[in-house]
Structure formats: C-alpha cells, structure tokens
Amino acid sequence: QVQLQESGPGLVKPSQTLSLTCTVSGGSISSGSYYWSWIRQPAGKGLEWIGRIYTSGSTNYNPSLKSRVTISVDTSKNQFSLKLSSVTAADTAVYYCAREYFDWLGGMDVWGQGTTVTVSS
Amino acid sequence: SSELTQDPAVSVALGQTVRITCQGDSLRSYYASWYQQKPGQAPVLVIYGKNNRPSGIPDRFSGSSSGNTASLTITGAQAEDEADYYCNSRDSSGVVFGGGTKLTVL
C-alpha cells in the first residue's frame, strides 16, 4: 500500500526557509487520481492546510500562507516538496504530507507520520 | 477563504450514540471528510464523500449532511473512539479544516 514519509531539518532559524520533502512509496505520484498536500499542526492546536500540488504541477495554497509557500513535485524521485520562507516561531509545528482524492469525493486517505519543525535561533 | 466550525468538546457514554457537527458555507457545495486523531499520531480518514468509509473503518462511523452542516455519527461509541475529530472540505482556495472536536468516552 502507498506510504508517505516526510523528511527535512527539524530546526530552522527565524527568517530562514523551511524545506521539507515527502517521499511516496508503494505507488506512483504521477497517478492522476490524487492531489498531494501539506498540512501542519502546532502543538496542542488544530490542523492547518498549507497547500497541494497535482501531478501536472498545478498548485493551490492557503491564502494566509500563499506569499511564503512553494510546493513542487519531482516525479522522477516520486517526491513532492514544501518550502516556507521567512519563518517565525509561529511556524513551529508538526508538518504532515498527505494524499487527497482528486475527484469530487475529496478526503485525504494516506498521511505521513509527521515531522516536527522548530523555528528557533 | 471559508471557515468550518466545530464544537471544541463532546462527551458520550460508552455504547451510546454521539454526533459531531461541522458548519460552514463550503459545505453547501462540497462534501465534508472526517478524520480521527489520537495523541501523537497522524490523522486517519474515517468518512469521505457522501458517506464513504475507507477500508478498515468500523461501520459504527457514518456521515451525513444538510445545508451548511455536516455530521459524523458514532453509533455505539467504544473506548477506543476517544480522540480528536476534524472535518475538512474543499473551498474556493483548495481545502479548509475545522478546528477539531475532542471526544471523550465516559
């Protein structure tokens, strides 16, 4: 079955760029049936959708983060990535990648285990 | 972007039925999905679409919708159902999540 695994630095300095990668195994990221999303969750708080990418490279972003977010896909490596610029302590969170049904049913059926990113000097 | 509103906390007696609700304008146009999250774990999809359960999700979980409100119903709640529950739906920007509901099974 498809599995997702986040990877990247666990500590990022303020004002720098957070970079994470999600590796897809057990299936192809090029499947036209899914979006590939990033979601985050600050400690003790709720889930916040960051953005998503389709295999074509088309992206959608949370308006509140849009100016700082870039999501890209590397089909040759079966990976998609998140870059969040100009980070502050408010960006400290567990970051998840997830697979979302592309069709009208929606729903994120596969999630990575999450990776904790702390923004601190 | 739109918002989805959930009650922060709900409790249910063991074996009884509980409904968790999610309200928002996006639900007039898009289906809600529901996720269960236990401490220290990633969310798990329990309901998507009109009322679809992924493989492995018990049939005591069901979903419904009316107007701008979606509901997750657990019929015969079990101790292992104690968790945080989140709804989400699509909106004009992409996706929006509700704030989550903490379910306590008494």
Coordinates of C-alpha atoms in Angstrom, one line a residue:
Chain A
Q1 CA 0.0 0.0 0.0
V2 CA 1.0 3.6 -0.5
Q3 CA 3.1 5.2 2.2
L4 CA 4.3 8.8 2.7
Q5 CA 7.4 9.8 4.6
E6 CA 8.4 13.4 5.5
S7 CA 12.0 14.4 5.8
G8 CA 13.9 17.6 6.4
P9 CA 15.6 19.6 9.1
G10 CA 14.0 19.6 12.5
L11 CA 15.3 23.0 13.4
V12 CA 15.2 26.2 11.3
K13 CA 16.4 29.6 12.3
P14 CA 14.0 32.6 12.2
S15 CA 13.8 34.4 8.8
Q16 CA 15.2 31.4 7.0
T17 CA 13.4 29.0 4.7
L18 CA 11.8 25.7 5.9
S19 CA 12.3 22.9 3.4
L20 CA 10.6 19.5 3.6
T21 CA 10.3 16.6 1.3
C22 CA 7.6 13.9 1.2
T23 CA 8.6 10.6 -0.4
V24 CA 5.9 8.4 -1.8
S25 CA 6.4 4.7 -1.8
G26 CA 4.2 1.8 -2.9
G27 CA 2.6 3.8 -5.7
S28 CA 3.3 6.5 -8.3
I29 CA 3.0 10.2 -7.6
S30 CA 2.2 10.6 -11.2
S31 CA -1.2 8.9 -10.8
G32 CA -3.8 11.3 -12.0
S33 CA -6.2 10.3 -9.2
Y34 CA -4.7 12.4 -6.4
Y35 CA -3.6 15.7 -5.1
W36 CA -0.5 15.8 -2.8
S37 CA -0.9 18.0 0.2
W38 CA 1.0 19.6 3.1
I39 CA -0.8 20.1 6.4
R40 CA 0.7 21.4 9.7
Q41 CA -0.3 21.2 13.4
P42 CA 1.2 23.4 16.1
A43 CA 1.5 21.7 19.4
G44 CA -1.9 21.4 21.1
K45 CA -3.7 23.0 18.2
G46 CA -5.7 22.0 15.2
L47 CA -4.8 21.1 11.6
E48 CA -4.0 23.8 9.1
W49 CA -3.9 23.1 5.4
I50 CA -0.8 24.6 3.8
G51 CA -1.3 23.7 0.1
R52 CA -1.3 21.0 -2.5
I53 CA 0.0 20.0 -5.9
Y54 CA -1.3 17.9 -8.7
T55 CA 0.9 15.7 -10.8
S56 CA 0.7 18.3 -13.6
G57 CA 2.4 20.8 -11.3
S58 CA -0.7 22.8 -10.7
T59 CA -0.8 24.2 -7.1
N60 CA -3.3 25.6 -4.6
Y61 CA -2.2 27.4 -1.5
N62 CA -3.8 28.6 1.8
P63 CA -4.4 32.3 1.2
S64 CA -2.9 33.1 4.7
L65 CA 0.4 31.5 3.7
K66 CA 0.4 31.9 -0.1
S67 CA 3.0 34.7 -0.2
R68 CA 5.6 32.4 1.6
V69 CA 4.8 28.9 0.3
T70 CA 6.1 27.0 -2.7
I71 CA 5.1 23.3 -3.3
S72 CA 6.8 21.4 -6.1
V73 CA 6.9 17.9 -7.4
D74 CA 9.7 15.6 -8.7
T75 CA 8.1 12.7 -10.5
S76 CA 11.4 11.1 -11.2
K77 CA 12.0 10.7 -7.5
N78 CA 8.4 10.1 -6.6
Q79 CA 8.6 13.1 -4.2
F80 CA 6.9 16.4 -3.5
S81 CA 8.4 19.2 -1.5
L82 CA 7.4 22.2 0.6
K83 CA 9.3 25.5 1.0
L84 CA 8.1 28.1 3.5
S85 CA 10.1 31.3 3.6
S86 CA 10.7 33.9 6.2
V87 CA 9.7 31.6 9.1
T88 CA 9.0 32.7 12.6
A89 CA 8.3 30.9 15.9
A90 CA 4.6 30.7 14.8
D91 CA 5.6 28.3 12.1
T92 CA 6.8 25.7 14.7
A93 CA 4.6 22.7 14.2
V94 CA 4.3 19.1 13.2
Y95 CA 4.2 19.0 9.4
Y96 CA 2.3 16.3 7.6
C97 CA 2.2 15.3 3.9
A98 CA -1.0 13.6 2.7
R99 CA -2.6 12.2 -0.4
E100 CA -6.1 13.6 -1.3
Y101 CA -8.6 12.1 -3.7
F102 CA -8.6 14.2 -6.9
D103 CA -12.3 13.6 -7.7
W104 CA -15.3 15.3 -6.2
L105 CA -15.4 12.9 -3.2
G106 CA -12.3 14.6 -1.6
G107 CA -10.7 13.2 1.5
M108 CA -7.1 12.6 2.5
D109 CA -6.7 8.9 2.7
V110 CA -3.0 8.4 3.3
W111 CA -0.8 10.5 5.7
G112 CA 2.8 10.6 6.6
Q113 CA 3.8 10.1 10.2
G114 CA 4.6 13.8 10.5
T115 CA 7.8 15.6 11.2
T116 CA 8.4 18.2 13.9
V117 CA 9.9 21.5 12.8
T118 CA 11.0 24.0 15.4
V119 CA 11.8 27.6 14.5
S120 CA 14.4 28.9 16.9
S121 CA 17.7 30.7 16.9
Chain B
S1 CA -11.1 31.6 2.4
S2 CA -14.1 29.9 4.2
E3 CA -14.2 28.5 7.7
L4 CA -15.5 25.3 9.3
T5 CA -16.8 25.5 12.8
Q6 CA -16.8 22.5 15.2
D7 CA -17.7 22.3 18.9
P8 CA -14.5 22.1 20.9
A9 CA -15.5 19.2 23.0
V10 CA -18.2 16.5 23.2
S11 CA -18.7 13.5 25.5
V12 CA -20.6 10.3 25.2
A13 CA -21.3 7.4 27.5
L14 CA -19.8 4.1 26.5
G15 CA -22.0 2.3 24.0
Q16 CA -24.2 5.3 23.3
T17 CA -24.5 7.3 20.1
V18 CA -22.8 10.7 19.5
R19 CA -23.0 13.2 16.7
I20 CA -20.2 15.6 16.0
T21 CA -21.0 18.5 13.7
C22 CA -19.2 20.8 11.3
Q23 CA -20.7 24.0 10.0
G24 CA -19.6 26.2 7.1
D25 CA -20.6 27.8 3.8
S26 CA -18.3 25.5 1.8
L27 CA -20.4 22.5 2.9
R28 CA -23.3 23.8 0.7
S29 CA -21.1 23.0 -2.3
Y30 CA -18.6 20.3 -1.2
Y31 CA -18.7 17.1 0.8
A32 CA -17.1 17.0 4.3
S33 CA -14.4 14.5 5.2
W34 CA -13.8 13.4 8.7
Y35 CA -10.5 12.4 10.5
Q36 CA -9.8 10.8 13.8
Q37 CA -6.5 11.8 15.5
K38 CA -5.2 10.1 18.6
P39 CA -2.4 11.7 20.7
G40 CA 1.0 11.5 19.0
Q41 CA -0.5 10.0 15.8
A42 CA -1.3 11.3 12.3
P43 CA -4.9 11.8 11.5
V44 CA -6.8 8.9 10.0
L45 CA -9.6 9.3 7.4
V46 CA -12.9 7.8 8.7
I47 CA -15.5 9.3 6.4
Y48 CA -15.3 10.9 3.0
G49 CA -17.7 11.8 0.2
K50 CA -21.4 11.5 0.9
N51 CA -20.9 8.7 3.5
N52 CA -18.0 6.5 2.5
R53 CA -15.8 4.6 4.9
P54 CA -12.2 3.7 4.0
S55 CA -11.3 0.0 4.3
G56 CA -10.8 -0.9 8.0
I57 CA -13.0 1.8 9.5
P58 CA -15.8 0.3 11.6
D59 CA -19.4 0.7 10.4
R60 CA -20.3 2.4 13.6
F61 CA -18.9 5.6 11.9
S62 CA -21.3 7.3 9.5
G63 CA -21.6 10.7 7.9
S64 CA -24.4 12.9 6.8
S65 CA -25.0 16.5 5.6
S66 CA -27.8 19.0 5.4
G67 CA -27.4 22.6 4.1
N68 CA -24.2 24.1 5.6
T69 CA -23.8 21.4 8.3
A70 CA -22.1 18.0 8.1
S71 CA -22.2 15.4 10.9
L72 CA -20.2 12.5 11.9
T73 CA -22.2 9.9 13.9
I74 CA -20.7 7.2 16.0
T75 CA -23.3 4.6 16.9
G76 CA -22.3 2.6 19.9
A77 CA -19.2 4.5 20.9
Q78 CA -16.2 2.5 22.1
A79 CA -13.5 3.5 24.5
E80 CA -11.0 3.4 21.5
D81 CA -13.1 6.1 19.8
E82 CA -11.9 8.7 22.3
A83 CA -9.9 11.1 20.1
D84 CA -9.9 14.4 18.4
Y85 CA -12.1 14.6 15.3
Y86 CA -11.6 17.1 12.4
C87 CA -13.7 17.8 9.5
N88 CA -12.5 19.3 6.2
S89 CA -13.9 20.2 2.9
R90 CA -12.8 21.9 -0.3
D91 CA -13.4 25.6 -0.8
S92 CA -12.5 28.2 -3.4
S93 CA -8.9 28.2 -2.4
G94 CA -8.4 24.5 -2.0
V95 CA -9.0 22.9 1.4
V96 CA -10.2 24.1 4.8
F97 CA -10.2 22.3 8.1
G98 CA -12.4 22.7 11.1
G99 CA -11.0 23.5 14.5
G100 CA -11.5 20.0 15.8
T101 CA -13.7 18.3 18.4
K102 CA -12.3 16.4 21.4
L103 CA -14.5 13.4 22.0
T104 CA -14.5 11.9 25.5
V105 CA -16.0 8.5 26.0
L106 CA -17.3 8.2 29.6

